[in-house]
Coordinates of C-alpha atoms and ligand atoms in Angstrom, one line a residue:
M777 CA 2.1 -14.4 1.5
R778 CA 5.2 -12.5 -0.5
I779 CA 5.9 -9.8 -1.5
D780 CA 8.8 -8.3 -3.5
I781 CA 10.1 -5.5 -4.1
I782 CA 12.3 -4.0 -7.7
S783 CA 13.6 -0.9 -6.5
V784 CA 16.3 1.1 -7.3
L785 CA 16.5 2.8 -3.8
P786 CA 16.2 0.3 -1.5
Q787 CA 17.6 2.0 1.7
M788 CA 14.4 4.0 1.2
F789 CA 12.5 1.4 2.9
T790 CA 14.7 1.3 5.6
G791 CA 12.6 2.0 9.0
L792 CA 9.6 0.8 7.0
I793 CA 9.1 -2.4 7.0
D794 CA 10.9 -3.1 9.7
C795 CA 8.7 -1.3 12.5
S796 CA 5.4 -1.7 14.0
I797 CA 2.9 -4.9 12.9
L798 CA 5.1 -4.7 9.9
K799 CA 7.2 -6.2 11.5
R800 CA 5.7 -8.3 13.7
A801 CA 3.9 -9.6 10.6
Q802 CA 7.0 -11.1 9.5
E803 CA 8.6 -12.3 12.1
K804 CA 5.3 -14.7 12.5
G805 CA 5.4 -15.7 9.7
L806 CA 2.6 -14.1 8.1
A807 CA 4.3 -12.2 5.5
E808 CA 7.9 -11.2 4.0
I809 CA 8.5 -8.4 3.2
V810 CA 12.1 -8.5 -0.3
I811 CA 13.9 -5.6 -1.4
H812 CA 15.6 -6.0 -4.7
N813 CA 18.7 -3.2 -5.9
L814 CA 17.2 -2.9 -9.5
R815 CA 21.5 -2.0 -9.9
D816 CA 22.0 -5.6 -9.1
Y817 CA 20.4 -6.9 -11.8
T818 CA 22.3 -4.9 -14.1
V819 CA 24.7 -6.1 -16.8
D820 CA 27.4 -3.3 -17.4
K821 CA 30.2 -2.4 -15.7
H822 CA 28.4 0.8 -14.1
R823 CA 25.2 -0.3 -13.4
K824 CA 23.2 1.1 -15.1
V825 CA 19.3 1.1 -14.7
D826 CA 17.7 4.7 -17.0
D827 CA 18.7 5.9 -20.7
Y828 CA 18.2 9.6 -22.0
P829 CA 14.4 8.5 -24.3
F830 CA 13.8 7.9 -28.1
G831 CA 12.4 10.8 -29.5
G832 CA 14.4 13.6 -27.1
E833 CA 12.0 14.4 -24.2
A834 CA 13.6 15.7 -20.6
G835 CA 13.9 13.0 -18.4
M836 CA 15.6 9.6 -18.0
V837 CA 14.4 6.5 -18.8
M838 CA 14.1 3.8 -17.1
L839 CA 15.7 0.9 -18.8
I840 CA 14.0 -2.9 -20.0
E841 CA 16.8 -5.6 -19.2
P842 CA 17.1 -5.1 -15.6
I843 CA 13.9 -5.5 -14.7
D844 CA 13.0 -7.9 -16.6
N845 CA 15.8 -9.8 -16.1
A846 CA 14.4 -9.4 -11.9
I847 CA 11.2 -10.2 -12.0
S848 CA 12.8 -13.3 -14.7
H849 CA 14.5 -14.3 -12.3
L850 CA 11.7 -14.0 -9.0
K851 CA 9.7 -15.6 -11.6
Q852 CA 11.7 -18.9 -11.4
Q853 CA 11.0 -19.2 -8.2
R854 CA 7.6 -19.1 -7.6
I855 CA 4.2 -18.4 -9.4
Y856 CA 3.4 -14.6 -8.9
D857 CA -1.2 -13.2 -8.0
E858 CA 0.3 -10.0 -10.2
V859 CA 3.4 -7.7 -11.0
I860 CA 2.7 -4.2 -9.9
Y861 CA 3.7 -1.1 -10.5
T862 CA 3.2 1.9 -9.3
S863 CA 2.8 5.2 -11.2
P864 CA 0.4 7.9 -11.1
D865 CA -1.2 6.8 -13.8
G866 CA -2.9 3.4 -12.5
E867 CA -5.9 2.2 -11.0
V868 CA -6.0 4.0 -7.6
F869 CA -5.2 1.8 -5.3
N870 CA -8.4 1.4 -1.9
Q871 CA -9.8 -0.5 0.6
P872 CA -11.0 -2.9 -1.8
M873 CA -7.7 -3.7 -3.4
A874 CA -5.6 -3.8 -0.6
N875 CA -8.2 -6.8 0.5
Q876 CA -8.0 -8.1 -2.4
M877 CA -4.3 -8.3 -2.8
S878 CA -3.9 -8.8 0.6
S879 CA -5.5 -12.4 0.1
Y880 CA -2.7 -12.8 -2.7
E881 CA 0.2 -15.6 -2.4
N882 CA 2.7 -13.6 -4.0
I883 CA 3.0 -10.2 -5.7
I884 CA 6.1 -8.0 -6.7
I885 CA 5.7 -4.2 -6.7
L886 CA 8.3 -2.6 -9.3
C887 CA 9.2 1.4 -8.4
G888 CA 8.8 3.5 -11.1
H889 CA 11.8 6.4 -11.3
Y890 CA 12.8 9.2 -13.1
K891 CA 10.7 9.6 -16.7
G892 CA 9.3 6.4 -15.8
I893 CA 9.9 3.0 -17.6
D894 CA 10.4 1.6 -20.4
Y895 CA 7.2 1.5 -22.3
R896 CA 7.8 -2.0 -23.3
I897 CA 7.9 -3.7 -20.6
R898 CA 4.3 -1.8 -19.1
E899 CA 2.9 -3.8 -22.1
H900 CA 4.4 -7.1 -21.6
L901 CA 5.7 -7.9 -18.0
I902 CA 3.3 -5.2 -15.9
T903 CA -0.6 -7.1 -14.9
K904 CA -1.2 -4.1 -13.2
E905 CA -0.3 -0.3 -12.4
V906 CA -1.0 1.1 -9.2
S907 CA -1.0 4.9 -7.9
I908 CA -1.5 5.8 -4.9
G909 CA -3.4 8.9 -5.4
D910 CA -3.4 12.4 -8.1
F911 CA -0.3 13.7 -7.1
V912 CA 3.0 12.9 -8.5
L913 CA 5.4 11.1 -5.8
T914 CA 9.8 11.7 -7.0
G915 CA 9.5 7.7 -6.7
G916 CA 7.0 4.9 -6.3
E917 CA 9.3 3.7 -2.8
L918 CA 7.0 5.2 -0.8
A919 CA 3.4 4.2 -3.1
A920 CA 5.9 0.7 -3.0
A921 CA 5.5 1.6 1.4
V922 CA 1.9 3.0 1.2
M923 CA 0.6 -1.0 -0.4
A924 CA 3.0 -3.1 1.1
D925 CA 1.4 -1.3 5.0
A926 CA -2.4 -1.4 4.0
I927 CA -2.1 -5.1 2.2
V928 CA -0.4 -6.7 5.3
R929 CA -1.8 -5.5 8.6
L930 CA -5.4 -7.5 6.8
I931 CA -3.6 -10.5 7.1
P932 CA -5.6 -13.0 9.7
G933 CA -3.2 -13.1 12.8
A934 CA -1.1 -9.3 11.6
I935 CA -3.2 -7.7 14.2
G936 CA -4.2 -8.9 17.6
D937 CA -7.5 -7.4 17.5
E938 CA -8.8 -9.0 14.0
Q939 CA -11.8 -6.7 14.6
S940 CA -9.8 -3.4 14.7
A941 CA -9.2 -4.7 10.8
L942 CA -11.6 -4.9 10.6
S943 CA -13.7 -1.7 11.6
D944 CA -11.4 0.4 10.5
S945 CA -12.2 3.2 8.2
F946 CA -13.7 2.3 4.7
Q947 CA -14.3 -1.7 5.6
D948 CA -17.5 -0.4 5.2
N949 CA -17.3 3.1 3.2
L950 CA -18.1 4.4 6.5
L951 CA -15.6 6.6 8.6
A952 CA -14.7 5.4 11.8
P953 CA -15.5 6.8 14.8
P954 CA -14.3 8.7 18.0
V955 CA -13.0 7.0 20.2
Y956 CA -11.5 7.8 23.5
T957 CA -9.3 6.2 26.4
R958 CA -8.3 7.2 30.3
P959 CA -9.3 9.8 31.5
A960 CA -12.4 9.6 31.3
E961 CA -12.5 14.1 31.9
Y962 CA -9.4 15.9 31.0
K963 CA -9.7 19.8 31.8
G964 CA -13.5 19.2 31.9
W965 CA -12.9 17.9 27.9
K966 CA -15.3 15.3 28.8
V967 CA -16.2 11.5 27.0
P968 CA -19.3 11.0 25.6
E969 CA -21.2 9.1 28.5
I970 CA -22.5 6.9 26.7
L971 CA -19.0 5.2 26.2
L972 CA -19.0 4.8 29.9
S973 CA -22.5 3.5 29.7
G974 CA -21.5 -0.5 30.0
H975 CA -24.9 -0.5 27.6
Q976 CA -23.0 -2.7 24.7
A977 CA -26.2 -2.8 22.3
K978 CA -26.7 1.3 23.0
I979 CA -22.8 1.9 22.1
D980 CA -22.9 0.6 19.0
D981 CA -26.3 2.0 17.5
W982 CA -23.8 5.7 19.4
K983 CA -20.4 4.1 17.1
L984 CA -22.9 3.8 13.8
Q985 CA -24.8 7.2 14.3
Q986 CA -21.7 8.4 14.9
A987 CA -19.4 7.1 11.9
M988 CA -22.7 8.0 9.6
E989 CA -22.2 11.4 10.8
R990 CA -18.9 11.9 10.2
T991 CA -18.9 10.5 6.6
E992 CA -21.7 12.3 5.4
R993 CA -20.1 16.2 7.2
L994 CA -16.1 14.6 6.0
R995 CA -16.4 12.6 2.5
P996 CA -20.2 12.2 0.9
D997 CA -18.6 11.2 -1.6
L998 CA -18.1 7.9 0.3
L999 CA -21.8 6.8 0.5
D1000 CA -21.7 7.0 -3.6
K1001 CA -19.8 4.1 -3.6
K1002 CA -20.3 1.2 -4.0
Y1003 CA -17.2 -1.6 -4.1
Ligands
ADE493 N1 5.6 7.5 -8.6 C1 4.9 9.5 -8.5 N2 3.8 9.3 -8.2 C2 2.7 7.9 -7.1 C3 1.6 8.1 -7.1 N3 1.2 8.6 -7.3 N4 1.1 6.5 -6.8 C4 1.7 5.8 -7.0 N5 3.0 6.2 -8.2 C5 3.9 7.2 -8.0

């Protein structure tokens, strides 16, 4: 899978997309994440990416032409499943969306900035608008990195133990059960006995019951969700 990210702050992605699982998935050839500097697609000598809004509101608006140039340039090279714009008014990103996108071949993520982007881009070039939650970020870069992380880790082979991506919190609308490792006792704080028992069926029952109890207590809204 290939993810092309268009941004005015490409340096923000350093360290976010080249560590850990994202790094390994790219090294294994499972994913390619390519960051494009929007200023490389500008048409004037000042490399301008924004301008004052018509109608006199406060704040700057991102220009159509560099964005159209960047998207057109990419579309000439391959077919994209989605051209996504990160925005607080988009559909809220969740695990089913990440699952679906992890099966795509190619996506573009355009990171919003300033007061927004010229609305004609949203009408004519964007196929999906995605928010990562009901709060306003300075720009869409962190949102794009969050999405790339959640999507790439789901590509088969990205995580060593494939089972572990499937047993994540949210995969079945349940929070994950607690996990423990050595030592079995620390300062008198004990690991639940059942986990040391070796009875796999009983352990699985315990995990499910813990997952349900934690979900009811911490995120009861998940139990009503029908994805
Ligand atoms: N840009 C600014 N806020 C955002 C949010 N919550 N999600 C996605 N993109 C954003």
